[in-house]
């Protein structure tokens, strides 16, 4: 490295050391100071506290690129959503697949306000689109089918189907020894005849 | 096909025999003389041939012949047609005997019912 670059590095290091020593935090936390890079959102673009006056509402709506009539913040229940807008809980599956979106995969245009759970509503994840049949019909069909199958299996157990033949006949007293019977014990005599 | 099921479950529920239960009538009843079934393969022979337990029936001697033929003629899997036919025919006759036994049991049950009704009348 040239002497000039070395000097710049030394200046940077000095500034870093100075910031550390001047900062209010001590020890490990001092390394995580709140200095943001200029590449991220500016302070005005970040979410703020829950808007109380109509002017704050208008400013928040403008910040989120929404119309004042459309803007409705998430109700303040102490969970810390601030002034973030309440958008409908509809996943990206429900959006028009044929419209030419700026981001076709996300079905979203540039600058559109992003839902709080947008990462959940992408097309690979949660789908809120309506089912072809309503819930009660689905339940009826499913439980009806399962119940019917259980009933039929029960009847199948109670009234089994079989061929009209007598049981198969085996020699040597129904294979007493082959089936693991006691060789000392005398098995019951089983005789089979031709018919 | 299935007439016996209709008889068993709907029309003649008392007389139609149940194959799961043992048949109660005397085997000699109704016959002048009845020959016993002849078992050709001995237990030792079946053990040596390692015949599966459920195939150690009255046709096991044909099966042992077939197994030997197959073992000797491998890989020619088309070789043992005659032995296979002999075993199949023996098994077929065994099945026909089972059908006849079932029918005999059914007729004896019906006869028993007729006799009881005649006595009750």
Short mmCIF file of C-alpha atoms in Angstrom, two decimals:
data_model
loop_
_atom_site.label_atom_id
_atom_site.label_comp_id
_atom_site.label_asym_id
_atom_site.label_seq_id
_atom_site.Cartn_x
_atom_site.Cartn_y
_atom_site.Cartn_z
CA UNK A 1 0.00 0.00 0.00
CA UNK A 2 1.14 3.57 -0.73
CA UNK A 3 1.96 5.93 2.12
CA UNK A 4 -1.24 7.87 1.34
CA UNK A 5 -3.46 4.77 1.71
CA UNK A 6 -1.72 3.82 4.94
CA UNK A 7 -2.38 7.27 6.26
CA UNK A 8 -6.10 7.04 5.35
CA UNK A 9 -6.33 3.71 7.12
CA UNK A 10 -4.74 5.17 10.19
CA UNK A 11 -7.18 8.11 10.16
CA UNK A 12 -10.13 5.73 9.92
CA UNK A 13 -8.83 3.68 12.81
CA UNK A 14 -8.27 6.80 14.89
CA UNK A 15 -11.86 7.97 14.29
CA UNK A 16 -13.20 4.59 15.26
CA UNK A 17 -11.18 4.56 18.45
CA UNK A 18 -12.31 8.11 19.23
CA UNK A 19 -16.00 7.21 18.69
CA UNK A 20 -15.60 4.25 21.00
CA UNK A 21 -14.01 6.20 23.78
CA UNK A 22 -16.49 9.11 23.43
CA UNK A 23 -19.60 6.86 23.30
CA UNK A 24 -21.83 6.42 26.39
CA UNK A 25 -21.78 2.60 26.18
CA UNK A 26 -18.93 0.60 27.59
CA UNK A 27 -17.33 -2.71 26.73
CA UNK A 28 -18.96 -5.06 24.21
CA UNK A 29 -22.03 -2.91 23.52
CA UNK A 30 -19.80 -0.08 22.39
CA UNK A 31 -19.04 -2.04 19.26
CA UNK A 32 -22.72 -1.90 18.19
CA UNK A 33 -23.19 1.87 17.97
CA UNK A 34 -26.24 3.23 16.17
CA UNK A 35 -24.37 4.84 13.31
CA UNK A 36 -26.12 3.76 10.07
CA UNK A 37 -24.64 3.71 6.60
CA UNK A 38 -25.97 6.27 4.12
CA UNK A 39 -27.13 3.48 1.81
CA UNK A 40 -30.12 2.54 4.04
CA UNK A 41 -33.43 4.42 4.53
CA UNK A 42 -33.18 7.91 5.89
CA UNK A 43 -34.72 8.68 9.27
CA UNK A 44 -37.83 10.19 7.64
CA UNK A 45 -38.57 6.98 5.71
CA UNK A 46 -38.60 4.69 8.75
CA UNK A 47 -41.83 3.89 10.67
CA UNK A 48 -42.65 6.28 13.47
CA UNK A 49 -44.99 6.43 16.49
CA UNK A 50 -48.75 5.95 16.17
CA UNK A 51 -50.28 9.07 14.52
CA UNK A 52 -52.65 10.99 16.79
CA UNK A 53 -53.49 14.17 14.84
CA UNK A 54 -54.85 14.38 11.27
CA UNK A 55 -51.62 16.08 10.19
CA UNK A 56 -49.57 13.18 11.51
CA UNK A 57 -51.89 10.81 9.63
CA UNK A 58 -51.45 12.72 6.39
CA UNK A 59 -47.69 12.76 6.82
CA UNK A 60 -47.64 9.03 7.57
CA UNK A 61 -49.84 8.31 4.51
CA UNK A 62 -47.46 10.29 2.31
CA UNK A 63 -44.51 8.45 3.81
CA UNK A 64 -46.02 5.06 2.96
CA UNK A 65 -47.03 6.22 -0.52
CA UNK A 66 -50.76 5.81 0.19
CA UNK A 67 -53.78 8.06 -0.21
CA UNK A 68 -54.98 9.68 3.01
CA UNK A 69 -58.40 8.05 2.52
CA UNK A 70 -56.81 4.61 2.24
CA UNK A 71 -54.32 4.98 5.07
CA UNK A 72 -55.36 3.24 8.31
CA UNK A 73 -52.65 2.53 10.90
CA UNK A 74 -52.56 -0.78 12.77
CA UNK A 75 -54.55 -0.24 16.02
CA UNK A 76 -52.31 0.73 18.90
CA UNK A 77 -52.48 -2.23 21.30
CA UNK A 78 -49.06 -1.77 22.83
CA UNK A 79 -47.34 -4.26 20.51
CA UNK A 80 -45.25 -1.55 18.89
CA UNK A 81 -46.51 -1.40 15.28
CA UNK A 82 -46.32 2.39 15.37
CA UNK A 83 -47.81 4.09 12.33
CA UNK A 84 -47.42 1.11 10.00
CA UNK A 85 -50.54 0.78 7.78
CA UNK A 86 -53.08 -1.99 8.22
CA UNK A 87 -53.33 -3.64 4.80
CA UNK A 88 -55.83 -6.43 3.96
CA UNK A 89 -54.58 -9.91 4.93
CA UNK A 90 -54.65 -11.22 1.39
CA UNK A 91 -51.79 -13.27 0.01
CA UNK A 92 -50.15 -12.67 -3.36
CA UNK A 93 -51.99 -15.70 -4.77
CA UNK A 94 -55.15 -13.63 -4.95
CA UNK A 95 -53.63 -10.98 -7.20
CA UNK A 96 -54.23 -10.98 -10.96
CA UNK A 97 -51.72 -13.34 -12.57
CA UNK A 98 -52.17 -11.74 -16.01
CA UNK A 99 -51.54 -8.12 -15.09
CA UNK A 100 -48.00 -6.95 -15.93
CA UNK A 101 -46.61 -6.34 -12.46
CA UNK A 102 -43.23 -4.66 -12.02
CA UNK A 103 -42.15 -7.73 -10.05
CA UNK A 104 -44.14 -10.57 -11.64
CA UNK A 105 -43.03 -13.21 -9.15
CA UNK A 106 -44.07 -11.08 -6.16
CA UNK A 107 -47.11 -9.68 -8.05
CA UNK A 108 -46.21 -6.22 -6.74
CA UNK A 109 -45.51 -2.85 -8.30
CA UNK A 110 -42.65 -0.53 -7.36
CA UNK A 111 -43.52 1.78 -4.45
CA UNK A 112 -46.58 -0.18 -3.38
CA UNK A 113 -46.99 -0.35 0.43
CA UNK A 114 -45.80 -3.68 1.79
CA UNK A 115 -47.94 -5.70 4.17
CA UNK A 116 -46.45 -6.35 7.61
CA UNK A 117 -46.50 -10.12 6.85
CA UNK A 118 -45.50 -9.76 3.21
CA UNK A 119 -42.81 -12.44 3.51
CA UNK A 120 -45.50 -14.85 4.69
CA UNK A 121 -47.91 -13.97 1.86
CA UNK A 122 -45.53 -14.63 -1.06
CA UNK A 123 -46.59 -17.26 -3.55
CA UNK A 124 -44.43 -19.98 -2.08
CA UNK A 125 -46.05 -19.64 1.36
CA UNK A 126 -49.42 -18.90 2.96
CA UNK A 127 -52.32 -18.83 0.50
CA UNK A 128 -55.52 -17.00 1.47
CA UNK A 129 -57.35 -17.52 -1.84
CA UNK A 130 -60.89 -18.86 -1.44
CA UNK A 131 -61.46 -22.62 -1.68
CA UNK A 132 -63.75 -23.88 -4.51
CA UNK A 133 -66.31 -25.12 -1.98
CA UNK A 134 -67.20 -23.52 1.34
CA UNK A 135 -66.01 -24.88 4.67
CA UNK A 136 -69.21 -26.63 5.77
CA UNK A 137 -69.63 -28.44 2.48
CA UNK A 138 -66.01 -29.60 2.68
CA UNK A 139 -66.53 -30.89 6.22
CA UNK A 140 -69.72 -32.68 5.24
CA UNK A 141 -68.09 -34.35 2.26
CA UNK A 142 -64.99 -35.43 4.16
CA UNK A 143 -66.69 -36.80 7.25
CA UNK A 144 -69.44 -38.30 5.14
CA UNK A 145 -66.93 -40.22 3.06
CA UNK A 146 -64.80 -41.33 6.00
CA UNK A 147 -67.89 -42.35 7.95
CA UNK A 148 -69.23 -44.29 5.01
CA UNK A 149 -65.92 -46.12 4.53
CA UNK A 150 -65.77 -47.01 8.24
CA UNK A 151 -69.32 -48.31 8.06
CA UNK A 152 -68.57 -50.45 5.03
CA UNK A 153 -65.41 -51.87 6.63
CA UNK A 154 -67.46 -52.74 9.70
CA UNK A 155 -69.99 -54.59 7.52
CA UNK A 156 -67.11 -56.34 5.79
CA UNK A 157 -65.90 -57.63 9.14
CA UNK A 158 -69.35 -58.69 10.25
CA UNK A 159 -70.40 -60.36 6.97
CA UNK A 160 -67.19 -61.55 5.34
CA UNK A 161 -67.10 -62.82 1.79
CA UNK A 162 -65.63 -66.29 1.25
CA UNK A 163 -65.55 -69.15 -1.26
CA UNK A 164 -68.04 -72.00 -0.65
CA UNK A 165 -65.31 -74.52 0.19
CA UNK A 166 -64.46 -76.47 3.31
CA UNK A 167 -61.17 -75.62 5.03
CA UNK A 168 -57.99 -77.09 3.53
CA UNK A 169 -57.06 -80.53 4.87
CA UNK A 170 -53.51 -81.19 6.10
CA UNK A 171 -51.92 -84.58 6.85
CA UNK A 172 -50.12 -85.84 9.99
CA UNK A 173 -52.80 -84.64 12.41
CA UNK A 174 -52.97 -81.16 10.91
CA UNK A 175 -49.16 -80.94 10.81
CA UNK A 176 -48.95 -81.16 14.59
CA UNK A 177 -45.13 -81.42 14.64
CA UNK A 178 -44.52 -79.02 11.77
CA UNK A 179 -46.50 -76.29 13.47
CA UNK A 180 -44.32 -76.57 16.57
CA UNK A 181 -46.43 -79.00 18.58
CA UNK A 182 -44.94 -80.94 21.50
CA UNK A 183 -43.31 -84.14 20.14
CA UNK A 184 -43.98 -86.02 23.45
CA UNK A 185 -47.68 -85.14 23.62
CA UNK A 186 -50.03 -87.32 21.61
CA UNK A 187 -51.95 -85.04 19.23
CA UNK A 188 -55.67 -85.51 18.65
CA UNK A 189 -56.29 -87.91 15.76
CA UNK A 190 -57.44 -86.17 12.60
CA UNK A 191 -58.59 -88.33 9.70
CA UNK A 192 -59.29 -87.12 6.18
CA UNK A 193 -61.21 -88.98 3.52
CA UNK A 194 -61.60 -88.87 -0.22
CA UNK A 195 -64.91 -87.60 -1.48
CA UNK B 1 -70.70 -66.89 -7.38
CA UNK B 2 -72.19 -65.35 -4.33
CA UNK B 3 -75.34 -67.44 -4.07
CA UNK B 4 -73.92 -69.03 -0.94
CA UNK B 5 -73.42 -65.59 0.59
CA UNK B 6 -77.04 -64.66 -0.09
CA UNK B 7 -78.08 -67.97 1.46
CA UNK B 8 -75.81 -67.54 4.46
CA UNK B 9 -76.72 -63.96 5.34
CA UNK B 10 -80.26 -63.52 4.06
CA UNK B 11 -82.37 -66.54 3.13
CA UNK B 12 -81.09 -69.70 4.88
CA UNK B 13 -79.14 -68.33 7.84
CA UNK B 14 -79.52 -71.48 10.00
CA UNK B 15 -78.55 -74.17 7.52
CA UNK B 16 -75.81 -72.63 5.41
CA UNK B 17 -72.47 -73.90 6.81
CA UNK B 18 -69.86 -71.50 8.19
CA UNK B 19 -66.38 -72.56 6.94
CA UNK B 20 -64.73 -71.02 10.00
CA UNK B 21 -66.47 -73.50 12.30
CA UNK B 22 -65.59 -77.23 12.26
CA UNK B 23 -68.08 -79.48 10.47
CA UNK B 24 -69.93 -81.60 13.02
CA UNK B 25 -71.34 -84.55 11.10
CA UNK B 26 -69.79 -88.02 11.13
CA UNK B 27 -67.53 -88.37 8.06
CA UNK B 28 -68.81 -91.90 7.32
CA UNK B 29 -72.50 -90.93 7.47
CA UNK B 30 -74.24 -91.61 4.17
CA UNK B 31 -71.33 -93.56 2.65
CA UNK B 32 -71.04 -97.36 2.33
CA UNK B 33 -67.31 -97.17 2.72
CA UNK B 34 -64.93 -94.26 2.54
CA UNK B 35 -61.28 -94.43 1.63
CA UNK B 36 -58.80 -92.44 3.63
CA UNK B 37 -56.71 -89.85 1.85
CA UNK B 38 -53.30 -91.12 1.11
CA UNK B 39 -50.26 -89.05 2.04
CA UNK B 40 -47.31 -89.96 -0.21
CA UNK B 41 -44.47 -87.71 0.98
CA UNK B 42 -43.15 -88.55 4.47
CA UNK B 43 -42.42 -85.93 7.08
CA UNK B 44 -38.70 -86.60 6.76
CA UNK B 45 -38.83 -86.10 3.00
CA UNK B 46 -40.72 -82.85 3.35
CA UNK B 47 -38.24 -81.63 5.92
CA UNK B 48 -35.29 -82.43 3.68
CA UNK B 49 -36.90 -80.64 0.75
CA UNK B 50 -37.66 -77.63 2.99
CA UNK B 51 -41.24 -77.43 1.80
CA UNK B 52 -43.04 -74.43 3.33
CA UNK B 53 -45.46 -75.47 6.11
CA UNK B 54 -48.58 -74.29 4.32
CA UNK B 55 -47.68 -76.32 1.23
CA UNK B 56 -47.25 -79.60 3.15
CA UNK B 57 -50.63 -80.89 2.02
CA UNK B 58 -51.71 -84.06 0.22
CA UNK B 59 -50.00 -82.88 -2.99
CA UNK B 60 -46.57 -82.33 -1.45
CA UNK B 61 -44.99 -85.25 -3.37
CA UNK B 62 -45.78 -83.53 -6.67
CA UNK B 63 -44.43 -80.28 -5.32
CA UNK B 64 -41.16 -81.92 -4.27
CA UNK B 65 -40.82 -83.43 -7.75
CA UNK B 66 -41.43 -79.99 -9.25
CA UNK B 67 -38.90 -78.31 -6.97
CA UNK B 68 -36.27 -80.89 -7.91
CA UNK B 69 -37.03 -80.46 -11.61
CA UNK B 70 -36.72 -76.69 -11.37
CA UNK B 71 -33.49 -76.94 -9.40
CA UNK B 72 -31.99 -79.28 -11.97
CA UNK B 73 -33.08 -77.32 -15.04
CA UNK B 74 -32.23 -73.78 -13.96
CA UNK B 75 -31.92 -71.33 -15.83
CA UNK B 76 -34.41 -72.94 -18.22
CA UNK B 77 -37.55 -71.73 -16.50
CA UNK B 78 -39.77 -73.26 -19.21
CA UNK B 79 -38.61 -76.80 -18.55
CA UNK B 80 -40.89 -78.29 -15.88
CA UNK B 81 -44.29 -78.06 -17.54
CA UNK B 82 -45.21 -81.68 -16.93
CA UNK B 83 -44.32 -81.64 -13.23
CA UNK B 84 -46.10 -78.33 -12.75
CA UNK B 85 -49.19 -79.70 -14.44
CA UNK B 86 -49.17 -82.77 -12.19
CA UNK B 87 -48.98 -80.61 -9.08
CA UNK B 88 -51.63 -78.20 -10.37
CA UNK B 89 -53.98 -81.07 -11.20
CA UNK B 90 -53.51 -82.56 -7.76
CA UNK B 91 -54.25 -79.18 -6.15
CA UNK B 92 -57.28 -78.79 -8.40
CA UNK B 93 -58.66 -82.14 -7.30
CA UNK B 94 -58.03 -81.15 -3.69
CA UNK B 95 -60.02 -77.95 -4.24
CA UNK B 96 -62.87 -79.85 -5.86
CA UNK B 97 -62.93 -82.16 -2.83
CA UNK B 98 -63.18 -79.09 -0.59
CA UNK B 99 -66.14 -77.85 -2.63
CA UNK B 100 -67.80 -81.25 -2.35
CA UNK B 101 -67.22 -81.33 1.41
CA UNK B 102 -68.88 -77.94 1.74
CA UNK B 103 -71.84 -79.05 -0.32
CA UNK B 104 -72.13 -82.29 1.70
CA UNK B 105 -72.19 -80.28 4.92
CA UNK B 106 -74.84 -77.96 3.49
CA UNK B 107 -77.08 -80.81 2.40
CA UNK B 108 -76.71 -82.57 5.74
CA UNK B 109 -77.70 -79.37 7.53
CA UNK B 110 -80.78 -79.00 5.35
CA UNK B 111 -81.69 -82.64 5.90
CA UNK B 112 -81.32 -82.16 9.64
CA UNK B 113 -83.64 -79.17 9.49
CA UNK B 114 -86.23 -81.11 7.47
CA UNK B 115 -86.10 -84.01 9.93
CA UNK B 116 -86.56 -81.67 12.89
CA UNK B 117 -89.51 -79.92 11.22
CA UNK B 118 -91.10 -83.26 10.38
CA UNK B 119 -90.69 -84.37 14.01
CA UNK B 120 -92.08 -81.11 15.35
CA UNK B 121 -95.10 -81.36 13.05
#
